[in-house]
Coordinates of C-alpha atoms in Angstrom, one line a residue:
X10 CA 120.9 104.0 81.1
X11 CA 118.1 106.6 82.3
X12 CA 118.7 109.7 83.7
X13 CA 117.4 108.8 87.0
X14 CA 120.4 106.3 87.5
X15 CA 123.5 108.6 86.5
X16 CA 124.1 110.3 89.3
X17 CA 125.8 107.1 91.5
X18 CA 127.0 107.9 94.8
X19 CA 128.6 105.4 97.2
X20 CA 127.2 108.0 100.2
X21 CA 123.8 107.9 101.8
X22 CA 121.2 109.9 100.4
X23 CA 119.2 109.9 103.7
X24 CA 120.1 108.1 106.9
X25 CA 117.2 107.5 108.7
X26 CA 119.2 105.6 111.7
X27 CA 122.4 108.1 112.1
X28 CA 123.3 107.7 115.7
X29 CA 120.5 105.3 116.4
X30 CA 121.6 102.4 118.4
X31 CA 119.6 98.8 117.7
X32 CA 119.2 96.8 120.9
X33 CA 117.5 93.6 121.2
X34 CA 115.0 92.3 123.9
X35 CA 115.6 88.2 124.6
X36 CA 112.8 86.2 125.4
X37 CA 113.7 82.6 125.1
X38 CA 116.5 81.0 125.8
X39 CA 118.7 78.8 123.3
X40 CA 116.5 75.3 124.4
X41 CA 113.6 77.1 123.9
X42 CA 114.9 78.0 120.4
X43 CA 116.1 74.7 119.8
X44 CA 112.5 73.2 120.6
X45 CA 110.4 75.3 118.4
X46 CA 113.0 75.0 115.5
X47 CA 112.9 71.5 116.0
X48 CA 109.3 71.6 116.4
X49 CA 109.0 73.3 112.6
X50 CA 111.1 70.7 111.1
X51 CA 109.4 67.6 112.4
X52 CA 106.3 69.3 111.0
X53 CA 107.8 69.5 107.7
X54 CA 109.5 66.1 107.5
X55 CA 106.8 64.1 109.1
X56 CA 103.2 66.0 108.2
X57 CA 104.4 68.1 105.2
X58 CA 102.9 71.2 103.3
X59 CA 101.3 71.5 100.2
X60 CA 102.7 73.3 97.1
X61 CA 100.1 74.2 94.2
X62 CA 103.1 74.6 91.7
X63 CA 104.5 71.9 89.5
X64 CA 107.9 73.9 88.9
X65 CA 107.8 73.8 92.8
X66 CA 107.5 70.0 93.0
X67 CA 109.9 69.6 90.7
X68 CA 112.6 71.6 92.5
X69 CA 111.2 69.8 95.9
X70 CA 111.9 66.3 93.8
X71 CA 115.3 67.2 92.8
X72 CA 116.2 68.5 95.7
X73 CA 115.2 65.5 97.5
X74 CA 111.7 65.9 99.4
X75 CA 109.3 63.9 99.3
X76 CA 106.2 64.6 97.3
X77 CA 103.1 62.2 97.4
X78 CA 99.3 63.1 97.4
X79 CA 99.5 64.8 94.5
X80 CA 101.5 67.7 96.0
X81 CA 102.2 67.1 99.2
X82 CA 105.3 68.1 100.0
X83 CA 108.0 66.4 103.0
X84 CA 110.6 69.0 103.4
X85 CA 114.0 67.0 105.4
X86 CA 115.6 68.4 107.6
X87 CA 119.1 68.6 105.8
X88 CA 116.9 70.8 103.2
X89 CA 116.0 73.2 105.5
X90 CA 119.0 73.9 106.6
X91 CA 121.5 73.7 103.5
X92 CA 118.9 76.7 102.7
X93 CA 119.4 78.3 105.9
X94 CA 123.2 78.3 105.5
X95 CA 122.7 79.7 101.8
X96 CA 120.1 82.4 102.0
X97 CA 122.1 85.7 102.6
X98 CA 122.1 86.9 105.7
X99 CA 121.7 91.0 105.0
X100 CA 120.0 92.8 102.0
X101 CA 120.8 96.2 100.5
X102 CA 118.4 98.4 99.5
X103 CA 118.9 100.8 96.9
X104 CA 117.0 104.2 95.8
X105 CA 115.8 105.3 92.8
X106 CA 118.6 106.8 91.5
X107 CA 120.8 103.9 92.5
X108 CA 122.5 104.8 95.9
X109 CA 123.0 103.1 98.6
X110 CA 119.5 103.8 101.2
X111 CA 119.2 100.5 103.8
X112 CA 120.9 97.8 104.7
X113 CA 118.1 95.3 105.7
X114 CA 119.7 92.8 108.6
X115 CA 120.7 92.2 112.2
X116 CA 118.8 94.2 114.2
X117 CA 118.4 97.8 112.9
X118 CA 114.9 98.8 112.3
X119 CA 113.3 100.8 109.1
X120 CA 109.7 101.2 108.8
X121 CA 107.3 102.6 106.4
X122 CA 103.4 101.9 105.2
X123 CA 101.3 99.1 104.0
X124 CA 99.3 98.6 101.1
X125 CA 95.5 97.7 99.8
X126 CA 93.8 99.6 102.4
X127 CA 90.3 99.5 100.9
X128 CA 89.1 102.9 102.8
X129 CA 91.0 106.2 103.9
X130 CA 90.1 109.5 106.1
X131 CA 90.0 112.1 103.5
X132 CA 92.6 114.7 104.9
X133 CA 90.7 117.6 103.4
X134 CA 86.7 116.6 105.2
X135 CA 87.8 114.1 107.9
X136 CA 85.3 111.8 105.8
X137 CA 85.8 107.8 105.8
X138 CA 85.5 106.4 102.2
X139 CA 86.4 104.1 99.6
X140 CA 90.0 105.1 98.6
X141 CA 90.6 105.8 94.9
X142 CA 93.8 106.8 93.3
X143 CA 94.5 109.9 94.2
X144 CA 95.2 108.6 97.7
X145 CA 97.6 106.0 96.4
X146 CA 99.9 109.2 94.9
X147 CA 99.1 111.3 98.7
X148 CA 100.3 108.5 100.6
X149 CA 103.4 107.8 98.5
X150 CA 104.4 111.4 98.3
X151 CA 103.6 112.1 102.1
X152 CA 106.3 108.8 102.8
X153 CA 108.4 110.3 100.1
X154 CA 108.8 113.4 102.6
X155 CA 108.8 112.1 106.3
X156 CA 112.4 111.7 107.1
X157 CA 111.8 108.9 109.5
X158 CA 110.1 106.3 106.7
X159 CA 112.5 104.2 104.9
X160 CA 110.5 103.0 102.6
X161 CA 107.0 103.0 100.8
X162 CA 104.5 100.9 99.9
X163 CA 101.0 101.5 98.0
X164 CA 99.0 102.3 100.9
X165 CA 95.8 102.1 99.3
X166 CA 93.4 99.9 97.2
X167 CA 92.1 102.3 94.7
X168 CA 88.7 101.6 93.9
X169 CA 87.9 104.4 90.6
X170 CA 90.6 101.6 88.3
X171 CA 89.8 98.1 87.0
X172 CA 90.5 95.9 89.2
X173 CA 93.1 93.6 86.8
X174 CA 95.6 96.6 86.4
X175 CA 94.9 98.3 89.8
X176 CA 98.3 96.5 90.8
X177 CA 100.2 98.2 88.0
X178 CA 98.7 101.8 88.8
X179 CA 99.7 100.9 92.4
X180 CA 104.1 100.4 91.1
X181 CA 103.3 103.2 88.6
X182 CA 102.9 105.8 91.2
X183 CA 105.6 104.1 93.5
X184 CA 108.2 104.4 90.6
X185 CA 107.3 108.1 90.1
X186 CA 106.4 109.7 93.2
X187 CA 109.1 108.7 95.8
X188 CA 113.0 107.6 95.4
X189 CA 112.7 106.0 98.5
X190 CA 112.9 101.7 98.6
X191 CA 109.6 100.2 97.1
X192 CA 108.3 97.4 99.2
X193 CA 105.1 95.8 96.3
X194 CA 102.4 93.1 96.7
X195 CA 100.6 91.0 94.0
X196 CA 97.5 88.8 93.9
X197 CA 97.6 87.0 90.3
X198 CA 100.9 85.2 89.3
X199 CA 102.0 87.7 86.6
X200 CA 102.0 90.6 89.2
X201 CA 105.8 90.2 89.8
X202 CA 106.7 90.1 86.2
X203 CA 104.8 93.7 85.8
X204 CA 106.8 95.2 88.7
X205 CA 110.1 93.8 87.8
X206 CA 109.5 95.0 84.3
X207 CA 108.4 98.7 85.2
X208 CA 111.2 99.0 87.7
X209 CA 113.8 97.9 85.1
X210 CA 112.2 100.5 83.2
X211 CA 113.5 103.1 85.8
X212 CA 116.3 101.4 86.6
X213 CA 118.0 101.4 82.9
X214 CA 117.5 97.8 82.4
X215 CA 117.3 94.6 84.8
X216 CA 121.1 94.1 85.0
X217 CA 120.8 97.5 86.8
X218 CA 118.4 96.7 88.9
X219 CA 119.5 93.5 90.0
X220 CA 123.0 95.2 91.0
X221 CA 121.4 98.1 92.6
X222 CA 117.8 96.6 93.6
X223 CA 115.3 99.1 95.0
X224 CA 112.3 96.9 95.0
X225 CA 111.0 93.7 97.4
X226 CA 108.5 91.0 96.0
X227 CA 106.1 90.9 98.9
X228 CA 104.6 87.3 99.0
X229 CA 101.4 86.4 101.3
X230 CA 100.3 82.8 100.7
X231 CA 97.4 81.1 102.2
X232 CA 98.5 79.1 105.4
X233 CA 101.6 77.5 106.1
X234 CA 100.2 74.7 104.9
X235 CA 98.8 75.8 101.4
X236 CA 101.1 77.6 99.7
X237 CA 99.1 78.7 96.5
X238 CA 100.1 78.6 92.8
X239 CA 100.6 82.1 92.5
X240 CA 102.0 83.0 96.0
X241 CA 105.0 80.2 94.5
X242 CA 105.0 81.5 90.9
X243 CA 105.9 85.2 92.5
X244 CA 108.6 83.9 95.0
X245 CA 110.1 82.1 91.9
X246 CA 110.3 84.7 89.4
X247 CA 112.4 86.8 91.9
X248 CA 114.3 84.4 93.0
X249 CA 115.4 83.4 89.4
X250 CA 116.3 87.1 89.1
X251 CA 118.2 87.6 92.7
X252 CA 115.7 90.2 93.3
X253 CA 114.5 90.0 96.9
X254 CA 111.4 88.8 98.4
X255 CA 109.3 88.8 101.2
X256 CA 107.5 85.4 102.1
X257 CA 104.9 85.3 104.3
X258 CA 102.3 82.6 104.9
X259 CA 98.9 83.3 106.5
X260 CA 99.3 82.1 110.2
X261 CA 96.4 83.5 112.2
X262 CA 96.0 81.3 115.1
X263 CA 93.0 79.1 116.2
X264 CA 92.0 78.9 112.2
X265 CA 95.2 78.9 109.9
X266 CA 97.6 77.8 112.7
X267 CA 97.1 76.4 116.6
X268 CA 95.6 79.1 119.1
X269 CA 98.6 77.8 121.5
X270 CA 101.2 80.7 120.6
X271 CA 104.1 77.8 120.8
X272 CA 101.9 75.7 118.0
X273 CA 101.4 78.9 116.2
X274 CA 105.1 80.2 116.0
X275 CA 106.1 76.4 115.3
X276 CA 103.8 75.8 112.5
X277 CA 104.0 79.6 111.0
X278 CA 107.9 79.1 110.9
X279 CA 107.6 75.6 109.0
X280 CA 105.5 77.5 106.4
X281 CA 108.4 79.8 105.9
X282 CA 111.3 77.4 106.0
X283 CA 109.2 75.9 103.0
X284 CA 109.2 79.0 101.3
X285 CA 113.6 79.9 102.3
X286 CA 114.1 76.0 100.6
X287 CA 112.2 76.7 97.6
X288 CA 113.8 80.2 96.8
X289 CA 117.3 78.5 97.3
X290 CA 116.2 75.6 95.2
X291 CA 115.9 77.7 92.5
X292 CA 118.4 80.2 92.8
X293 CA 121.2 79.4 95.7
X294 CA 121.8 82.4 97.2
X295 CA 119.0 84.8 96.9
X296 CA 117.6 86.8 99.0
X297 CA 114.8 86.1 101.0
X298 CA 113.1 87.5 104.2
X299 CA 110.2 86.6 106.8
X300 CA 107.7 88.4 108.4
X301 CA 107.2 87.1 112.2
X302 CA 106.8 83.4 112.6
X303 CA 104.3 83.4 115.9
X304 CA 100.6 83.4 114.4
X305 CA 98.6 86.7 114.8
X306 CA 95.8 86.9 117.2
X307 CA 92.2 86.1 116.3
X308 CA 89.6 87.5 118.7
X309 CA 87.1 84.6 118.5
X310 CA 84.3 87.3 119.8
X311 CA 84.6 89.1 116.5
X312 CA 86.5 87.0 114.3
X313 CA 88.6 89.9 113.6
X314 CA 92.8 89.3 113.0
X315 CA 94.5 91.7 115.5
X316 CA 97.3 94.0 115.4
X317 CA 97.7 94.9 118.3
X318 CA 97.1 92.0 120.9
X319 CA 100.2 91.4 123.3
X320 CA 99.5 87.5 123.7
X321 CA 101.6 86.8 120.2
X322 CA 104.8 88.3 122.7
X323 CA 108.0 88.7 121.7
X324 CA 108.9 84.8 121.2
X325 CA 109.0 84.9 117.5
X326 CA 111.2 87.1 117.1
X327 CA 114.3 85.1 118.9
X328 CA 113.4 82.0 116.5
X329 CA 113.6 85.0 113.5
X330 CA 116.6 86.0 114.6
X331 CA 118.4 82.5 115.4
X332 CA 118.4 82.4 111.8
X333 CA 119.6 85.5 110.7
X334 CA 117.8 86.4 107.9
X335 CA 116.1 89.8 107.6
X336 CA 112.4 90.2 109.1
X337 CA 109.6 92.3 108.5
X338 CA 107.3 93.0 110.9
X339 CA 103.7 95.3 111.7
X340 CA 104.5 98.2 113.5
X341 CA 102.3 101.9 113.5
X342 CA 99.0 100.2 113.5
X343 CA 96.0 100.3 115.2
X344 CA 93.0 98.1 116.2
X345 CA 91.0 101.6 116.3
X346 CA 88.5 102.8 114.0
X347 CA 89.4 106.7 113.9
X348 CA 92.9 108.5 115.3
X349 CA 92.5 108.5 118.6
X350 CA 94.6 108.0 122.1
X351 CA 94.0 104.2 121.0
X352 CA 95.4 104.5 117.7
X353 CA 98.1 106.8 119.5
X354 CA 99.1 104.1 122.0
X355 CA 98.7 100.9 119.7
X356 CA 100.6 102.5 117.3
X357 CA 103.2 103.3 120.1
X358 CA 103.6 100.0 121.3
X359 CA 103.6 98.6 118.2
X360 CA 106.6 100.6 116.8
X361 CA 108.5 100.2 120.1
X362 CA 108.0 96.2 120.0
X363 CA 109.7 96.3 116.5
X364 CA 112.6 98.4 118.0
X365 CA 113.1 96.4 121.1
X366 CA 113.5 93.0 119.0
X367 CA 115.0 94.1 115.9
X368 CA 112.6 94.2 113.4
X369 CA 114.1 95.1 110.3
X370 CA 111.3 96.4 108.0
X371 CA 108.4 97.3 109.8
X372 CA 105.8 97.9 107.6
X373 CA 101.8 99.2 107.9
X374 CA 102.3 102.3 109.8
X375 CA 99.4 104.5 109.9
X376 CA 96.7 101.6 109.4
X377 CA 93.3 101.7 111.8
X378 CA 90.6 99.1 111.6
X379 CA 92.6 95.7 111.1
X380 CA 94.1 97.3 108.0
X381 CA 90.9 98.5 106.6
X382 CA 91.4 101.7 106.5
X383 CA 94.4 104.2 105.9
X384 CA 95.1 107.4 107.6
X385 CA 97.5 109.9 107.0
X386 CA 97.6 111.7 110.0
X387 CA 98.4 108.5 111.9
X388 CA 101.2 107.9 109.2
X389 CA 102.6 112.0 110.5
X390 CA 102.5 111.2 114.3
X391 CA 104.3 107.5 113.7
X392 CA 106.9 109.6 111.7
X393 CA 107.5 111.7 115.1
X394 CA 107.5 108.6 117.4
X395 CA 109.8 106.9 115.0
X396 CA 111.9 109.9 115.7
X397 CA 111.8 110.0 119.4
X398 CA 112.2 105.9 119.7
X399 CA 115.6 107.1 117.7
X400 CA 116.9 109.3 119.3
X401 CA 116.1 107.6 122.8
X402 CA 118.2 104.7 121.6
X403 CA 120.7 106.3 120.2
X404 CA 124.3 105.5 121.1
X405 CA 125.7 108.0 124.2
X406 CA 128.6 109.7 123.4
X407 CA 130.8 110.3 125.5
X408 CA 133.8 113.1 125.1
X409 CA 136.1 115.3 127.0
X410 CA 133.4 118.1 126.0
X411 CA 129.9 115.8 126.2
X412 CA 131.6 115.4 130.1
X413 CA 132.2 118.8 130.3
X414 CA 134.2 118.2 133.7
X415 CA 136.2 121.7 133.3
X416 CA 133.0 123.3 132.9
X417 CA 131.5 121.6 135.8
X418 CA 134.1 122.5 138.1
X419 CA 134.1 126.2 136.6
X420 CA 130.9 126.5 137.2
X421 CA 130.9 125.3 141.0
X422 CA 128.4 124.0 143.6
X423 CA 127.3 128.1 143.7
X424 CA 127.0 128.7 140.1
X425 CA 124.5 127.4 136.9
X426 CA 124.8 126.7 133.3
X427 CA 122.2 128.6 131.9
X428 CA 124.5 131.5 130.4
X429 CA 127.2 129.3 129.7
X430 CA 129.0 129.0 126.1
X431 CA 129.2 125.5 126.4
X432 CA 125.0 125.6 126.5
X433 CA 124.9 127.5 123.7
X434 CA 126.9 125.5 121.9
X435 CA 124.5 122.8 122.4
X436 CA 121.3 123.8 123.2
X437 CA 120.0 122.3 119.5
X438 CA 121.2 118.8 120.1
X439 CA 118.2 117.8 121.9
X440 CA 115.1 116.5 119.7
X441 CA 112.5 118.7 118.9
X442 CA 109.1 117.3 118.0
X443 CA 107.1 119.1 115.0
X444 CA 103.8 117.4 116.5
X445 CA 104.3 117.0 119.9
X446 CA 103.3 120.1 121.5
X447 CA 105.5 122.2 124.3
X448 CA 104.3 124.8 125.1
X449 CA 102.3 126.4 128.8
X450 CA 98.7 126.1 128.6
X451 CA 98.2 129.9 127.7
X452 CA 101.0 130.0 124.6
X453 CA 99.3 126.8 123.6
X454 CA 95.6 128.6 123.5
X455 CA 98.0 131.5 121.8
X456 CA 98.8 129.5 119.1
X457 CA 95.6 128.3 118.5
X458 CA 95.2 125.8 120.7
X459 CA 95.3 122.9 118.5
X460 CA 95.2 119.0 118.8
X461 CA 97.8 116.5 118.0
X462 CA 95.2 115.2 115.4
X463 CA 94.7 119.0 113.6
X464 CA 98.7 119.5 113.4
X465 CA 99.1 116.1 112.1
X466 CA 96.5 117.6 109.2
X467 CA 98.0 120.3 108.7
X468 CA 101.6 119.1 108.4
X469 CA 99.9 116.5 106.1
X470 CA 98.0 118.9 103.9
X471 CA 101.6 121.0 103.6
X472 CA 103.2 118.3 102.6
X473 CA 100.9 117.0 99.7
X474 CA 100.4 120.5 98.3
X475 CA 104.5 121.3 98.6
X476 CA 106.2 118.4 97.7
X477 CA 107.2 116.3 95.0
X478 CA 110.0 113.6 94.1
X479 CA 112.0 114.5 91.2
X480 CA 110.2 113.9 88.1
X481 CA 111.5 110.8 86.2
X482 CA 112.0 111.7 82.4
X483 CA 108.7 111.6 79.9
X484 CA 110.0 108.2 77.6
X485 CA 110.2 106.3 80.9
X486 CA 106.4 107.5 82.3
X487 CA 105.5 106.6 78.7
X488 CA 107.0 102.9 79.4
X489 CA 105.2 102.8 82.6
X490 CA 101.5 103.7 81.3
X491 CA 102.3 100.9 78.2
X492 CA 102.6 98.4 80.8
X493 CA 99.6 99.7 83.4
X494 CA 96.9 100.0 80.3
X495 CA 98.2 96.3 78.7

């Protein structure tokens, strides 16, 4: 076993939600529910979905769909929901060095970045460019630090690699820049096998990993209609390995799904009940999430996929959870081009839809331009909202000294509590932004008189030249760069 994974702990190295209390925002009610599932499974039974995977099929065959057309698959409805009943219904996540770090379910919320951003603001000129390397180890490390991101994902699409191994760069610096959960993508059907085999590497083997896992197959496939050979080939290799994965068919409504937001939920959801059968086809019992089921908004003007249009709503999310399998969601992202009060607000709202309904991994946080480009400045100030969107919700407590009553009645209709001990006491409960500024007008010119967007630089630039993960031990970076140069 390596070194990284001796030191086992059943404790928490970080608790991102301590105190934080998950409330959920209904907006259907259980006939509504009961049409759109409904809805999905007559789309599956009677039109189908196509599967671009023979070992797919196969498992379809056996399991008793109906193929014809080649590979057209009719899913029935006693499928769907044998798979429903046996996909698990919570995920833990583990860290690096194998302790417990998330429980991924019901309705608490965890949130970190996205990845393949294909240009970034340099920190250091305010420049927008192509992103290279470099950027994919600042973003993991600045995630690595922020106490409110749970997890980490590449961030960037480095453009200074060849493109066959950029992937495998990409895990590389995830394995050895952060111990925090490792959410990874892939385009070509072998990507999975890489990441599995270079976390294994860290993990002291994949019987380790597999009992502690601290990595999630994130799976994109065309439509909920074409699910493409290597979207399947990825979901299957996890599954076979009861290593978790994200499935997540393209649904972007008026081309990929209806423009109506019922069709668009309806249809997106079949594509994923597809995707829940398959995985439990080939491995009953392991673990699968889904990304919202609604079908993003297209602006028809521009033909550009939105993040953060309202007209989606929160309907999805209630057919998500009817099921109660973990969901992952967009959250910290803007339709703006630089960091701006748009990218401040959409941002905002986008993190505070995730919280409201129960989003459990929220991921792309800090992404401008309909995930163009990257900016870590944006990631710093969602860090700080995160924060305050905790601490808001958090659960009230309520004590013989949170009441205070003796104190109150001490203290008198003629008194204050200014000077009291019992203020003292707890004067450093409240939250205290790091970004956020407090102060008058003239102590703010005093200190400089700064913008949100310079401290967010700053506190970025600190972080990148300051810290570091613990170093994993040389024969396992060795193992790493075998695999990335193959």
């Amino acid at each position: 076993m390596s070194d990284t994974r001796r030191d086992r702990s059943a404790g928490v190295r970080y608790d991102p939600v301590a105190g934080y209390r998950p409330v959920h925002f209904r907006s259907l009610d259980r006939d509504q529910i009961s049409l759109l599932h409904g809805a999905s499974l007559e789309i599956l039974a009677r039109t189908g979905v196509r599967f671009y995977s023979e070992e797919a099929l196969d498992l379809f065959r056996k399991g008793g769909a109906h193929v014809s057309d080649g590979n057209l698959v009719r899913v029935p409805a006693h499928l769907v929901e044998w798979a429903l009943r046996t996909a698990p219904k919570s995920v833990t996540l583990y860290d690096r060095n194998g302790r417990r770090a998330l429980s991924v379910g019901g309705y608490h919320s965890h949130f970190g970045v996205g990845s393949d951003c294909m240009h970034i603001y340099d920190v250091y000129d305010g420049q927008r460019r192509k992103a290279v390397l470099q950027d994919v180890v600042n973003g993991v490390r600045l995630v690595d630090a922020l106490p409110n991101l749970s997890f980490v994902m590449s961030m960037f699409l480095p453009s200074d690699v060849p493109q066959e191994r950029y992937e495998r760069h990409q895990m590389s610096i995830m394995l050895q820049e952060t111990t925090k959960p490792i959410v990874f993508v892939g385009i070509e059907a072998a990507s999975t096998a890489h990441s599995v085999e270079m976390a294994a590497a860290v993990a002291g083997g994949l019987e380790e990993l597999q009992r502690s896992p601290f990595v999630v197959n994130y799976v994109n496939t065309v439509s909920p209609f074409r699910h493409n050979e290597e979207s399947v080939h990825r979901l299957l290799y996890a599954a076979e390995r009861n290593l978790p994965s994200i499935y997540a068919p393209g649904r972007a409504r008026g081309t990929l799904a209806p423009i109506t937001v019922a069709g668009g939920i309806a249809l997106g959801n079949a594509g994923f009940l597809a995707g829940v059968a398959l995985s439990q086809l080939k491995r009953e019992g392991s673990p699968i999430m889904g990304r919202r089921p609604g079908g993003d908004a297209l602006d028809m003007r521009s033909m550009v996929n939105l993040y953060a249009s309202p007209d989606a709503g929160p309907f999805a999310w209630d057919l998500a959870h009817h099921y109660g399998l973990p969901t992952f969601g967009e959250a910290g992202c803007s339709d703006a081009k630089v960091f701006d009060a748009q990218a401040a607000s959409e941002a905002t709202l986008t993190l505070l839809d995730n919280m409201l309904n129960g989003v459990n991994l929220g991921h792309d946080v800090g992404y401008l331009e309909f995930a163009m480009t990257g900016c870590l400045e944006l990631v710093a100030f969602c860090d700080e909202v995160i924060g305050w969107l905790r601490r808001y919700l958090r659960k009230l407590e309520i004590t013989e000294e949170t009441l205070a009553l003796d104190l109150i009645h001490e203290v008198g209709p003629d008194g204050d509590f200014l000077q009291a001990r019992h203020t003292l006491q707890h004067v450093r409960d409240d939250w205290a932004p790091k970004l956020m500024d407090r102060n008058n007008y003239s102590r703010w010119i005093d200190k400089g008189g700064t913008t949100l967007h310079e401290r967010a630089n700053r506190q970025v630039r600190e972080i990148l030249q300051d810290h570091r993960a613990p170093r994993l031990p040389s024969s396992i970076v060795e193992r790493l760069d075998e695999i990335v140069q193959r």
